[in-house]
Structure formats: C-alpha cells, structure tokens
Amino acid sequence: MIIGIPKEIMEEEKRVAATPETTEKLIKLGFKVIIESNAGAGIFYSDEDYRSAGAEVIADVETLFGRADIILKVKEPKYNVNAGRHEVEMMKDESILITFLHPATPSNHKIVRMLKDKKITSLTMDGIPRIPNAQKMDALTSMSTVTGYKSVLIAANQLQKFVPMIGTAVGSIKPSKFLVVGAGVVGLQAIATIKRLGGIITVVDIRPKAREEAISLGAKVAGFDVPAELAIGEGGYAKSLPAEWIEKEREILKPLLEDADAVILSALVPGEIAPILITDEMVASMRSGSVIVDVSIDQGGNCSVTEPGKQITKHDVIVDGLQNIPGRVAIHSTWLYATNMYNYVENLFKNGDFKPDLEDEIVKNSLVTHNGIILHKGTLKALGESN
C-alpha cells in the first residue's frame, strides 16, 4: 500500500504528518511512502532527507493524491488554490484519510459529506480515547500541550501591559490577571506558563479533579459545583452541559471577565461542538485592551464573536481565533504528531494484512466515515442525524 504525505496548505501551517525518522519506520512496516516536495520545509527537513529515509518525493500534488491508498495529514482537507481542486476531490475513491478532522465542527460538515460520498474511510486524530494503550497515539494531548504553552505567549504578546509585577523608580506595576476557562491539558499547560511569566491566574472548570490539578499548579479556582453525572464523561473529560447549566456558568464568568486582562478559552467536549460560554454582551463588559485567545476554535469556539483563523477587535477587546497554534511551534509539534501518527498507523494495520482493523477500540472511537456512511457520534449529533 502507498502512503501519501502532502504539504499542509492551511495558512502558516508548517507541520508535516511524517518526519524522515517516522517515514523510515513506516517503510519498515511494508508501506511505500510518497511525499510532496517541500512538505518538510517548515521544520527544516529537505526533500533529500526524505529520500534518504526511503521515500519517493513528488512535485505534483494531484499525482500524489491520485496514487496514495492512505493519506496522512495534520489538518483537515482544504481547497488547494494552486491545484484548483479540493484535497478530497483529488483523493482516490475508497482510500483512507488520517488527520485532525474535527468532524463535529459546523465548518467541517461539508468536508465530512465529501468524504462520505467518495466512500473514503476517514479517521480523526482528535477521536483517540483516553485509555492506557492509546497514550502513545494521543495526538490531541500532544498538541494540547503545545497549544496551552503557545496560547499564553500569544496573549502576552497582544497585551499592552507587563505580565509579571515590575518594580520601577516611580512605583510597582501590578501583574496581569489571566482567566483560564477549562483545565484540561491545554488549560493546565497554560497555567504553568502563566505562572512562569509571573501572572495572576484564575481558573474555571466544572470537574473537581481538574480544579484540584489547577490549584496544585498555583491557580486560584472560581466557579460552581455541577453534579458529577452532568459534568464528567468517559475518561474524565468534560460533558456537554444542558442549556440551563451553561447559563449558570456564564453568570459565574461575567465578573471574572470584567476583572481579567487576558482570557484563555479551552473548554472542550471530545468529539462535539465547543460550548459557547462567552457572549458578545460579555465581551463588551471587559476592559478595553483585554485579550481573548479562543483555542477551542477548531471545535467551534467558546466565544460567540471569535472568527476562525482570524484576530479581530470587538468592543476594544482583541479576540484571537488562530486555528493552528501548534503550527507556530512546528519543530516540536511535528516530532510529537509524527510519532503519534506512526503509532496509530502501526496499530491500525497490526494484523499484518494491510486491512485496517476497524473493530479495534481506538480505531472505532476515531472512525468518522466508512463505506459511504457517517459513523462518528459527535458529528451525527451536530448534524441532527443518526447513522
């Protein structure tokens, strides 16, 4: 079977789905690997590096998509301006796609339907369950670690203030106040980074264990208690709250937003649309010059005014909806992601017959489309359909 690695075409996306090291390992599993020319340029891997690993380098992306039985990507397929065709259109019917699809996100529903219509077996790396034997494939956790770190640096760069307390000849400047909404992997890494920079941290999360972890890192916890059956889902992830509880959370957040200089929004429900926790009215109540970094934007965003992939100013508040934050730390992100991807492919084809094991628990959780059917539960819920 032929594995194809195209160059990512999302703006400012420098990551690639395979390094020369993982390329060599994929070839040892029995695959032929073809890679688009300059796919690794953003992380300083040359075409010759991939050739030395055993890959065939292809200049024409349409040829690559047309030959590949399996496509490995970092981000969801997009319209390729240079080729004049959508990446899904260039893929072979009944081929396999493995990438971060974020299939429940409304903006990606068209892509999911395109994959279904071409009978492509698509698997999303954000669907890997939090279970012990999936840890080495858990790209969501890997990328969340990068996102939590970088999101704070983005916020600090946009603030027109110092983050730490600064002593001057005319008096001390107070440290900036950060609000972190969601204390999962992203939130906890954000807390650790804010702590290093010297900011004051307040955290809101509906899960008691997440709040305890936030406190252990030096954050002050605010919020309210939610019944465990409503707050905690499988694997310890947050569940999607009923509408009345979302409204209660907004009420808790209002005064915290008014007091914050910077906000990191990372409240996510695995495989589903992110809950809208910050409304336009709430943004308007914030101090002029405040910053919101909505890292949940790949799943729709926690703020109603966030625009995917853009940084806007609304009510004198900077709202950042950058979609590929890990792509801004591309070297380490690629090393993590490519390793996760290799481990996922190895598990997917572990039976040694080049047929994907779709009954494997990890695979079943990440399966989006197969044989012309949408199977992903979160996507079906977002579409209002059943499979």
mmCIF file of C-alpha atoms in Angstrom:
data_model
loop_
_atom_site.group_PDB
_atom_site.id
_atom_site.type_symbol
_atom_site.label_atom_id
_atom_site.label_comp_id
_atom_site.label_asym_id
_atom_site.label_seq_id
_atom_site.Cartn_x
_atom_site.Cartn_y
_atom_site.Cartn_z
ATOM 1 C CA MET A 1 0.000 0.000 0.000
ATOM 2 C CA ILE A 2 1.107 3.541 -0.729
ATOM 3 C CA ILE A 3 1.087 6.204 1.982
ATOM 4 C CA GLY A 4 0.957 9.787 0.697
ATOM 5 C CA ILE A 5 2.159 12.792 2.722
ATOM 6 C CA PRO A 6 1.034 16.107 1.172
ATOM 7 C CA LYS A 7 2.368 19.513 2.140
ATOM 8 C CA GLU A 8 -0.070 21.256 4.509
ATOM 9 C CA ILE A 9 -1.849 24.187 2.874
ATOM 10 C CA MET A 10 -3.528 25.893 5.839
ATOM 11 C CA GLU A 11 -2.107 29.386 6.278
ATOM 12 C CA GLU A 12 1.021 29.426 8.461
ATOM 13 C CA GLU A 13 0.866 25.644 8.940
ATOM 14 C CA LYS A 14 4.438 24.374 8.979
ATOM 15 C CA ARG A 15 3.883 20.915 10.454
ATOM 16 C CA VAL A 16 4.013 17.720 8.426
ATOM 17 C CA ALA A 17 2.484 14.310 9.164
ATOM 18 C CA ALA A 18 5.769 12.373 8.958
ATOM 19 C CA THR A 19 9.409 13.063 9.710
ATOM 20 C CA PRO A 20 12.255 11.237 7.936
ATOM 21 C CA GLU A 21 12.529 9.087 11.079
ATOM 22 C CA THR A 22 8.864 8.004 11.047
ATOM 23 C CA THR A 23 8.970 7.664 7.254
ATOM 24 C CA GLU A 24 11.716 5.074 7.598
ATOM 25 C CA LYS A 25 9.671 3.236 10.244
ATOM 26 C CA LEU A 26 6.547 3.230 8.033
ATOM 27 C CA ILE A 27 8.580 1.723 5.197
ATOM 28 C CA LYS A 28 9.805 -0.998 7.568
ATOM 29 C CA LEU A 29 6.150 -1.876 8.196
ATOM 30 C CA GLY A 30 5.883 -2.651 4.484
ATOM 31 C CA PHE A 31 4.382 0.576 3.129
ATOM 32 C CA LYS A 32 5.673 2.622 0.214
ATOM 33 C CA VAL A 33 5.828 6.309 1.178
ATOM 34 C CA ILE A 34 5.444 9.185 -1.271
ATOM 35 C CA ILE A 35 5.769 12.772 -0.078
ATOM 36 C CA GLU A 36 5.115 16.109 -1.722
ATOM 37 C CA SER A 37 8.198 18.181 -2.484
ATOM 38 C CA ASN A 38 8.979 20.740 0.259
ATOM 39 C CA ALA A 39 6.434 19.175 2.646
ATOM 40 C CA GLY A 40 9.017 19.314 5.442
ATOM 41 C CA ALA A 41 10.482 22.712 4.612
ATOM 42 C CA GLY A 42 8.703 24.418 7.515
ATOM 43 C CA ILE A 43 10.585 22.232 10.001
ATOM 44 C CA PHE A 44 13.851 22.309 8.038
ATOM 45 C CA TYR A 45 13.678 18.818 6.524
ATOM 46 C CA SER A 46 14.735 18.767 2.895
ATOM 47 C CA ASP A 47 13.473 16.519 0.105
ATOM 48 C CA GLU A 48 16.834 14.758 0.255
ATOM 49 C CA ASP A 49 16.249 13.965 3.943
ATOM 50 C CA TYR A 50 13.072 12.109 2.974
ATOM 51 C CA ARG A 51 14.723 10.398 0.009
ATOM 52 C CA SER A 52 17.457 9.164 2.323
ATOM 53 C CA ALA A 53 14.736 7.705 4.562
ATOM 54 C CA GLY A 54 13.387 5.754 1.570
ATOM 55 C CA ALA A 55 10.503 7.966 0.422
ATOM 56 C CA GLU A 56 9.722 8.991 -3.143
ATOM 57 C CA VAL A 57 9.416 12.772 -3.493
ATOM 58 C CA ILE A 58 6.698 14.004 -5.855
ATOM 59 C CA ALA A 59 6.376 17.562 -7.138
ATOM 60 C CA ASP A 60 2.787 17.332 -8.422
ATOM 61 C CA VAL A 61 0.266 17.143 -5.568
ATOM 62 C CA GLU A 62 -2.524 15.772 -7.789
ATOM 63 C CA THR A 63 -0.309 12.849 -8.714
ATOM 64 C CA LEU A 64 0.394 12.216 -5.044
ATOM 65 C CA PHE A 65 -3.289 12.182 -4.057
ATOM 66 C CA GLY A 66 -4.150 10.084 -7.075
ATOM 67 C CA ARG A 67 -1.596 7.381 -6.264
ATOM 68 C CA ALA A 68 -1.957 7.150 -2.482
ATOM 69 C CA ASP A 69 -4.058 4.458 -0.799
ATOM 70 C CA ILE A 70 -3.624 6.223 2.545
ATOM 71 C CA ILE A 71 -3.253 9.957 3.080
ATOM 72 C CA LEU A 72 -1.635 11.168 6.318
ATOM 73 C CA LYS A 73 -2.239 14.839 7.120
ATOM 74 C CA VAL A 74 -2.076 17.234 10.030
ATOM 75 C CA LYS A 75 -5.173 19.365 9.381
ATOM 76 C CA GLU A 76 -8.496 18.782 7.670
ATOM 77 C CA PRO A 77 -8.540 18.751 3.823
ATOM 78 C CA LYS A 78 -8.946 22.126 2.159
ATOM 79 C CA TYR A 79 -9.295 23.671 -1.282
ATOM 80 C CA ASN A 80 -5.871 23.751 -2.892
ATOM 81 C CA VAL A 81 -5.631 27.039 -4.788
ATOM 82 C CA ASN A 82 -2.539 26.005 -6.756
ATOM 83 C CA ALA A 83 -4.151 22.757 -7.930
ATOM 84 C CA GLY A 84 -7.570 24.357 -8.425
ATOM 85 C CA ARG A 85 -9.221 21.429 -6.629
ATOM 86 C CA HIS A 86 -10.228 20.433 -3.126
ATOM 87 C CA GLU A 87 -7.909 17.905 -1.489
ATOM 88 C CA VAL A 88 -10.823 15.473 -1.013
ATOM 89 C CA GLU A 89 -11.605 15.687 -4.734
ATOM 90 C CA MET A 90 -8.029 14.665 -5.512
ATOM 91 C CA MET A 91 -8.170 11.586 -3.270
ATOM 92 C CA LYS A 92 -8.920 8.144 -4.671
ATOM 93 C CA ASP A 93 -12.384 6.739 -4.014
ATOM 94 C CA GLU A 94 -12.416 4.253 -1.120
ATOM 95 C CA SER A 95 -8.969 5.340 0.063
ATOM 96 C CA ILE A 96 -8.062 6.113 3.705
ATOM 97 C CA LEU A 97 -7.521 9.525 5.329
ATOM 98 C CA ILE A 98 -5.985 10.010 8.781
ATOM 99 C CA THR A 99 -5.761 13.556 10.136
ATOM 100 C CA PHE A 100 -7.247 16.034 12.597
ATOM 101 C CA LEU A 101 -10.725 16.336 11.069
ATOM 102 C CA HIS A 102 -12.658 17.972 13.943
ATOM 103 C CA PRO A 103 -15.734 16.498 12.214
ATOM 104 C CA ALA A 104 -18.383 17.848 14.597
ATOM 105 C CA THR A 105 -17.385 21.448 13.861
ATOM 106 C CA PRO A 106 -20.032 23.012 11.576
ATOM 107 C CA SER A 107 -17.433 24.449 9.192
ATOM 108 C CA ASN A 108 -16.153 20.909 8.535
ATOM 109 C CA HIS A 109 -19.504 19.236 7.856
ATOM 110 C CA LYS A 110 -19.159 19.773 4.105
ATOM 111 C CA ILE A 111 -15.780 18.004 4.184
ATOM 112 C CA VAL A 112 -17.279 15.060 6.087
ATOM 113 C CA ARG A 113 -20.051 14.725 3.491
ATOM 114 C CA MET A 114 -17.494 14.857 0.667
ATOM 115 C CA LEU A 115 -15.535 12.052 2.320
ATOM 116 C CA LYS A 116 -18.716 10.036 2.752
ATOM 117 C CA ASP A 117 -19.714 10.487 -0.896
ATOM 118 C CA LYS A 118 -16.307 9.227 -2.099
ATOM 119 C CA LYS A 119 -16.552 6.256 0.295
ATOM 120 C CA ILE A 120 -13.313 7.321 1.928
ATOM 121 C CA THR A 121 -12.504 5.724 5.283
ATOM 122 C CA SER A 122 -11.648 8.789 7.353
ATOM 123 C CA LEU A 123 -10.172 8.688 10.843
ATOM 124 C CA THR A 124 -9.745 11.704 13.082
ATOM 125 C CA MET A 125 -6.807 12.032 15.450
ATOM 126 C CA ASP A 126 -8.922 14.021 17.904
ATOM 127 C CA GLY A 127 -11.125 10.961 18.426
ATOM 128 C CA ILE A 128 -8.479 8.790 20.095
ATOM 129 C CA PRO A 129 -9.823 7.741 23.517
ATOM 130 C CA ARG A 130 -8.035 8.441 26.783
ATOM 131 C CA ILE A 131 -7.126 4.859 27.640
ATOM 132 C CA PRO A 132 -3.726 3.408 28.651
ATOM 133 C CA ASN A 133 -2.950 1.583 25.399
ATOM 134 C CA ALA A 134 -3.760 4.699 23.331
ATOM 135 C CA GLN A 135 -1.393 7.089 25.099
ATOM 136 C CA LYS A 136 1.394 6.779 22.539
ATOM 137 C CA MET A 137 -1.092 7.696 19.774
ATOM 138 C CA ASP A 138 -2.808 10.529 21.651
ATOM 139 C CA ALA A 139 -2.090 13.424 19.311
ATOM 140 C CA LEU A 140 -4.784 15.560 20.933
ATOM 141 C CA THR A 141 -2.891 15.545 24.221
ATOM 142 C CA SER A 142 0.407 16.180 22.423
ATOM 143 C CA MET A 143 -0.948 19.161 20.511
ATOM 144 C CA SER A 144 -2.869 20.444 23.544
ATOM 145 C CA THR A 145 0.405 20.634 25.458
ATOM 146 C CA VAL A 146 1.854 22.854 22.739
ATOM 147 C CA THR A 147 -1.346 24.898 22.453
ATOM 148 C CA GLY A 148 -1.537 25.648 26.174
ATOM 149 C CA TYR A 149 2.024 26.949 26.186
ATOM 150 C CA LYS A 150 1.815 28.985 22.992
ATOM 151 C CA SER A 151 -1.643 30.454 23.667
ATOM 152 C CA VAL A 152 -0.292 32.265 26.717
ATOM 153 C CA LEU A 153 2.626 33.684 24.737
ATOM 154 C CA ILE A 154 0.155 34.886 22.082
ATOM 155 C CA ALA A 155 -1.955 36.592 24.750
ATOM 156 C CA ALA A 156 1.092 38.140 26.418
ATOM 157 C CA ASN A 157 2.330 39.453 23.075
ATOM 158 C CA GLN A 158 -1.010 41.178 22.422
ATOM 159 C CA LEU A 159 -1.349 42.696 25.886
ATOM 160 C CA GLN A 160 -0.291 46.320 26.191
ATOM 161 C CA LYS A 161 0.886 45.527 29.730
ATOM 162 C CA PHE A 162 3.620 43.628 31.524
ATOM 163 C CA VAL A 163 2.643 40.140 32.649
ATOM 164 C CA PRO A 164 4.758 39.985 35.849
ATOM 165 C CA MET A 165 4.972 42.540 38.613
ATOM 166 C CA ILE A 166 7.633 45.081 37.655
ATOM 167 C CA GLY A 167 9.344 47.436 40.080
ATOM 168 C CA THR A 168 10.221 50.886 38.757
ATOM 169 C CA ALA A 169 11.598 54.133 40.176
ATOM 170 C CA VAL A 170 8.086 55.579 40.307
ATOM 171 C CA GLY A 171 6.345 52.572 41.814
ATOM 172 C CA SER A 172 5.455 48.954 41.201
ATOM 173 C CA ILE A 173 3.414 47.815 38.205
ATOM 174 C CA LYS A 174 0.850 45.181 39.139
ATOM 175 C CA PRO A 175 0.937 41.795 37.396
ATOM 176 C CA SER A 176 -1.610 40.966 34.697
ATOM 177 C CA LYS A 177 -4.627 38.841 35.559
ATOM 178 C CA PHE A 178 -5.322 35.742 33.469
ATOM 179 C CA LEU A 179 -8.562 33.773 33.368
ATOM 180 C CA VAL A 180 -8.279 30.191 32.113
ATOM 181 C CA VAL A 181 -11.576 28.513 31.222
ATOM 182 C CA GLY A 182 -11.135 24.751 31.046
ATOM 183 C CA ALA A 183 -8.385 22.971 32.992
ATOM 184 C CA GLY A 184 -7.726 20.055 30.662
ATOM 185 C CA VAL A 185 -4.304 19.512 29.101
ATOM 186 C CA VAL A 186 -4.434 22.907 27.338
ATOM 187 C CA GLY A 187 -5.556 24.742 30.449
ATOM 188 C CA LEU A 188 -3.042 23.124 32.775
ATOM 189 C CA GLN A 189 -0.154 23.862 30.424
ATOM 190 C CA ALA A 190 -1.450 27.438 30.112
ATOM 191 C CA ILE A 191 -1.499 27.751 33.904
ATOM 192 C CA ALA A 192 2.079 26.506 34.158
ATOM 193 C CA THR A 193 3.203 29.007 31.511
ATOM 194 C CA ILE A 194 1.378 31.949 33.113
ATOM 195 C CA LYS A 195 2.993 31.002 36.422
ATOM 196 C CA ARG A 196 6.447 31.113 34.810
ATOM 197 C CA LEU A 197 5.685 34.544 33.351
ATOM 198 C CA GLY A 198 4.539 35.894 36.715
ATOM 199 C CA GLY A 199 0.837 36.500 36.014
ATOM 200 C CA ILE A 200 -2.091 36.045 38.402
ATOM 201 C CA ILE A 201 -4.242 33.033 37.470
ATOM 202 C CA THR A 202 -7.920 32.268 37.988
ATOM 203 C CA VAL A 203 -9.359 29.025 36.608
ATOM 204 C CA VAL A 204 -12.894 27.800 35.937
ATOM 205 C CA ASP A 205 -13.650 24.126 35.293
ATOM 206 C CA ILE A 206 -16.749 22.051 36.024
ATOM 207 C CA ARG A 207 -14.737 18.956 37.099
ATOM 208 C CA PRO A 208 -13.452 18.691 40.694
ATOM 209 C CA LYS A 209 -10.311 16.747 39.733
ATOM 210 C CA ALA A 210 -9.375 19.347 37.113
ATOM 211 C CA ARG A 211 -9.805 22.106 39.686
ATOM 212 C CA GLU A 212 -7.530 20.245 42.107
ATOM 213 C CA GLU A 213 -4.838 19.954 39.444
ATOM 214 C CA ALA A 214 -5.153 23.670 38.689
ATOM 215 C CA ILE A 215 -4.721 24.536 42.372
ATOM 216 C CA SER A 216 -1.619 22.345 42.562
ATOM 217 C CA LEU A 217 -0.067 24.500 39.808
ATOM 218 C CA GLY A 218 -0.716 27.725 41.688
ATOM 219 C CA ALA A 219 -4.057 28.878 40.274
ATOM 220 C CA LYS A 220 -6.997 30.272 42.170
ATOM 221 C CA VAL A 221 -10.187 28.382 41.345
ATOM 222 C CA ALA A 222 -13.550 30.041 40.808
ATOM 223 C CA GLY A 223 -16.843 28.631 39.644
ATOM 224 C CA PHE A 224 -19.554 26.373 40.940
ATOM 225 C CA ASP A 225 -20.333 22.739 41.617
ATOM 226 C CA VAL A 226 -22.018 20.730 38.887
ATOM 227 C CA PRO A 227 -23.454 17.241 39.552
ATOM 228 C CA ALA A 228 -20.865 14.639 38.507
ATOM 229 C CA GLU A 229 -23.300 12.892 36.179
ATOM 230 C CA LEU A 230 -23.668 16.147 34.221
ATOM 231 C CA ALA A 231 -20.039 17.304 34.350
ATOM 232 C CA ILE A 232 -17.851 14.247 33.872
ATOM 233 C CA GLY A 233 -17.870 11.982 30.844
ATOM 234 C CA GLU A 234 -15.965 8.905 29.770
ATOM 235 C CA GLY A 235 -12.245 9.050 30.523
ATOM 236 C CA GLY A 236 -12.614 12.051 32.829
ATOM 237 C CA TYR A 237 -13.357 14.502 30.010
ATOM 238 C CA ALA A 238 -15.985 17.211 30.449
ATOM 239 C CA LYS A 239 -19.500 16.510 29.197
ATOM 240 C CA SER A 240 -21.730 18.881 27.266
ATOM 241 C CA LEU A 241 -23.847 20.707 29.852
ATOM 242 C CA PRO A 242 -27.599 21.282 29.467
ATOM 243 C CA ALA A 243 -28.592 24.818 28.428
ATOM 244 C CA GLU A 244 -29.628 25.909 31.919
ATOM 245 C CA TRP A 245 -26.235 24.939 33.334
ATOM 246 C CA ILE A 246 -24.407 26.738 30.506
ATOM 247 C CA GLU A 247 -26.299 29.868 31.503
ATOM 248 C CA LYS A 248 -25.225 29.398 35.139
ATOM 249 C CA GLU A 249 -21.615 29.117 34.006
ATOM 250 C CA ARG A 250 -21.935 32.347 32.032
ATOM 251 C CA GLU A 251 -23.209 34.123 35.150
ATOM 252 C CA ILE A 252 -20.154 32.919 37.062
ATOM 253 C CA LEU A 253 -17.836 34.035 34.271
ATOM 254 C CA LYS A 254 -19.214 37.590 33.881
ATOM 255 C CA PRO A 255 -17.459 39.227 36.864
ATOM 256 C CA LEU A 256 -14.287 37.215 36.224
ATOM 257 C CA LEU A 257 -14.135 38.500 32.649
ATOM 258 C CA GLU A 258 -14.584 42.089 33.801
ATOM 259 C CA ASP A 259 -11.540 41.683 36.063
ATOM 260 C CA ALA A 260 -9.302 39.838 33.571
ATOM 261 C CA ASP A 261 -6.568 41.242 31.359
ATOM 262 C CA ALA A 262 -6.264 38.045 29.297
ATOM 263 C CA VAL A 263 -8.508 35.013 28.827
ATOM 264 C CA ILE A 264 -7.530 31.550 27.565
ATOM 265 C CA LEU A 265 -10.626 29.642 26.410
ATOM 266 C CA SER A 266 -10.079 25.881 26.288
ATOM 267 C CA ALA A 267 -13.373 24.324 27.398
ATOM 268 C CA LEU A 268 -13.900 21.336 25.111
ATOM 269 C CA VAL A 269 -16.153 18.296 24.890
ATOM 270 C CA PRO A 270 -14.419 15.469 22.975
ATOM 271 C CA GLY A 271 -15.880 14.948 19.523
ATOM 272 C CA GLU A 272 -18.547 17.639 19.934
ATOM 273 C CA ILE A 273 -19.004 21.341 19.263
ATOM 274 C CA ALA A 274 -17.392 23.522 21.932
ATOM 275 C CA PRO A 275 -19.912 25.177 24.275
ATOM 276 C CA ILE A 276 -20.491 28.914 23.839
ATOM 277 C CA LEU A 277 -19.558 30.321 27.240
ATOM 278 C CA ILE A 278 -18.727 33.930 26.312
ATOM 279 C CA THR A 279 -21.362 36.041 24.536
ATOM 280 C CA ASP A 280 -20.983 39.316 22.669
ATOM 281 C CA GLU A 281 -22.501 41.128 25.654
ATOM 282 C CA MET A 282 -19.912 39.568 27.978
ATOM 283 C CA VAL A 283 -17.055 40.631 25.684
ATOM 284 C CA ALA A 284 -18.434 44.178 25.772
ATOM 285 C CA SER A 285 -18.179 44.162 29.581
ATOM 286 C CA MET A 286 -14.414 43.534 29.511
ATOM 287 C CA ARG A 287 -11.766 46.196 29.955
ATOM 288 C CA SER A 288 -10.511 47.927 26.822
ATOM 289 C CA GLY A 289 -7.257 46.354 25.684
ATOM 290 C CA SER A 290 -8.063 42.935 27.117
ATOM 291 C CA VAL A 291 -7.229 39.815 25.107
ATOM 292 C CA ILE A 292 -9.131 36.576 24.468
ATOM 293 C CA VAL A 293 -7.330 33.601 22.915
ATOM 294 C CA ASP A 294 -10.037 31.103 21.935
ATOM 295 C CA VAL A 295 -8.062 27.894 21.453
ATOM 296 C CA SER A 296 -11.274 25.851 21.193
ATOM 297 C CA ILE A 297 -11.974 27.384 17.784
ATOM 298 C CA ASP A 298 -11.229 24.139 15.913
ATOM 299 C CA GLN A 299 -14.404 22.803 17.537
ATOM 300 C CA GLY A 300 -16.416 25.976 17.035
ATOM 301 C CA GLY A 301 -15.029 28.177 19.812
ATOM 302 C CA ASN A 302 -16.090 29.119 23.351
ATOM 303 C CA CYS A 303 -16.722 32.760 22.414
ATOM 304 C CA SER A 304 -19.601 33.733 20.143
ATOM 305 C CA VAL A 305 -17.626 36.516 18.414
ATOM 306 C CA THR A 306 -14.488 34.510 17.602
ATOM 307 C CA GLU A 307 -13.791 34.244 13.880
ATOM 308 C CA PRO A 308 -11.973 31.064 12.799
ATOM 309 C CA GLY A 309 -8.384 31.723 11.789
ATOM 310 C CA LYS A 310 -8.606 35.469 12.425
ATOM 311 C CA GLN A 311 -7.674 38.011 15.050
ATOM 312 C CA ILE A 312 -10.338 40.690 15.437
ATOM 313 C CA THR A 313 -11.024 43.574 17.786
ATOM 314 C CA LYS A 314 -14.539 43.721 19.232
ATOM 315 C CA HIS A 315 -15.624 46.247 21.874
ATOM 316 C CA ASP A 316 -11.912 47.214 22.211
ATOM 317 C CA VAL A 317 -11.089 43.607 23.110
ATOM 318 C CA ILE A 318 -8.678 41.553 20.965
ATOM 319 C CA VAL A 319 -10.251 38.166 20.149
ATOM 320 C CA ASP A 320 -7.812 35.667 18.630
ATOM 321 C CA GLY A 321 -9.173 32.647 16.765
ATOM 322 C CA LEU A 322 -5.882 31.268 15.457
ATOM 323 C CA GLN A 323 -6.630 27.709 14.311
ATOM 324 C CA ASN A 324 -3.232 26.110 14.131
ATOM 325 C CA ILE A 325 -1.437 27.228 17.281
ATOM 326 C CA PRO A 326 0.778 24.107 17.403
ATOM 327 C CA GLY A 327 1.905 25.031 13.885
ATOM 328 C CA ARG A 328 3.646 28.030 15.457
ATOM 329 C CA VAL A 329 5.883 25.635 17.425
ATOM 330 C CA ALA A 330 6.322 23.441 14.389
ATOM 331 C CA ILE A 331 9.531 21.551 15.146
ATOM 332 C CA HIS A 332 8.435 20.043 18.447
ATOM 333 C CA SER A 333 4.804 19.756 17.313
ATOM 334 C CA THR A 334 5.812 17.751 14.255
ATOM 335 C CA TRP A 335 8.063 15.461 16.273
ATOM 336 C CA LEU A 336 5.182 14.722 18.652
ATOM 337 C CA TYR A 337 2.493 14.417 15.989
ATOM 338 C CA ALA A 338 4.505 12.304 13.553
ATOM 339 C CA THR A 339 5.347 9.875 16.361
ATOM 340 C CA ASN A 340 1.680 9.689 17.393
ATOM 341 C CA MET A 341 0.725 9.145 13.754
ATOM 342 C CA TYR A 342 3.218 6.337 13.233
ATOM 343 C CA ASN A 343 1.955 4.552 16.349
ATOM 344 C CA TYR A 344 -1.638 4.974 15.160
ATOM 345 C CA VAL A 345 -0.894 3.540 11.703
ATOM 346 C CA GLU A 346 1.024 0.638 13.240
ATOM 347 C CA ASN A 347 -1.990 -0.181 15.439
ATOM 348 C CA LEU A 348 -4.480 0.293 12.603
ATOM 349 C CA PHE A 349 -2.700 -2.302 10.453
ATOM 350 C CA LYS A 350 -1.456 -4.507 13.290
ATOM 351 C CA ASN A 351 -2.881 -7.684 11.751
ATOM 352 C CA GLY A 352 -0.236 -7.585 9.034
ATOM 353 C CA ASP A 353 -2.600 -7.965 6.073
ATOM 354 C CA PHE A 354 -2.834 -4.270 5.092
ATOM 355 C CA LYS A 355 -6.507 -4.250 6.063
ATOM 356 C CA PRO A 356 -7.444 -1.674 8.710
ATOM 357 C CA ASP A 357 -8.706 -3.175 11.955
ATOM 358 C CA LEU A 358 -11.929 -1.196 12.263
ATOM 359 C CA GLU A 359 -13.037 -3.242 15.281
ATOM 360 C CA ASP A 360 -10.147 -2.011 17.420
ATOM 361 C CA GLU A 361 -11.410 0.195 20.273
ATOM 362 C CA ILE A 362 -9.076 3.065 19.444
ATOM 363 C CA VAL A 363 -9.951 2.940 15.753
ATOM 364 C CA LYS A 364 -13.709 2.723 16.372
ATOM 365 C CA ASN A 365 -13.585 5.879 18.505
ATOM 366 C CA SER A 366 -11.747 7.811 15.797
ATOM 367 C CA LEU A 367 -13.657 6.494 12.759
ATOM 368 C CA VAL A 368 -15.657 9.233 11.004
ATOM 369 C CA THR A 369 -16.739 7.836 7.611
ATOM 370 C CA HIS A 370 -16.620 4.363 6.069
ATOM 371 C CA ASN A 371 -18.373 2.735 3.092
ATOM 372 C CA GLY A 372 -20.396 5.877 2.392
ATOM 373 C CA ILE A 373 -21.693 6.211 5.968
ATOM 374 C CA ILE A 374 -21.008 8.796 8.689
ATOM 375 C CA LEU A 375 -20.261 6.880 11.891
ATOM 376 C CA HIS A 376 -18.832 9.496 14.262
ATOM 377 C CA LYS A 377 -21.287 10.081 17.121
ATOM 378 C CA GLY A 378 -20.373 13.696 17.804
ATOM 379 C CA THR A 379 -20.731 14.555 14.123
ATOM 380 C CA LEU A 380 -24.099 12.840 13.855
ATOM 381 C CA LYS A 381 -25.261 14.747 16.930
ATOM 382 C CA ALA A 382 -24.107 18.045 15.433
ATOM 383 C CA LEU A 383 -25.843 17.186 12.155
ATOM 384 C CA GLY A 384 -29.013 16.103 13.925
ATOM 385 C CA GLU A 385 -28.822 12.727 12.216
ATOM 386 C CA SER A 386 -28.484 9.072 13.116
ATOM 387 C CA ASN A 387 -26.233 6.697 11.159
#
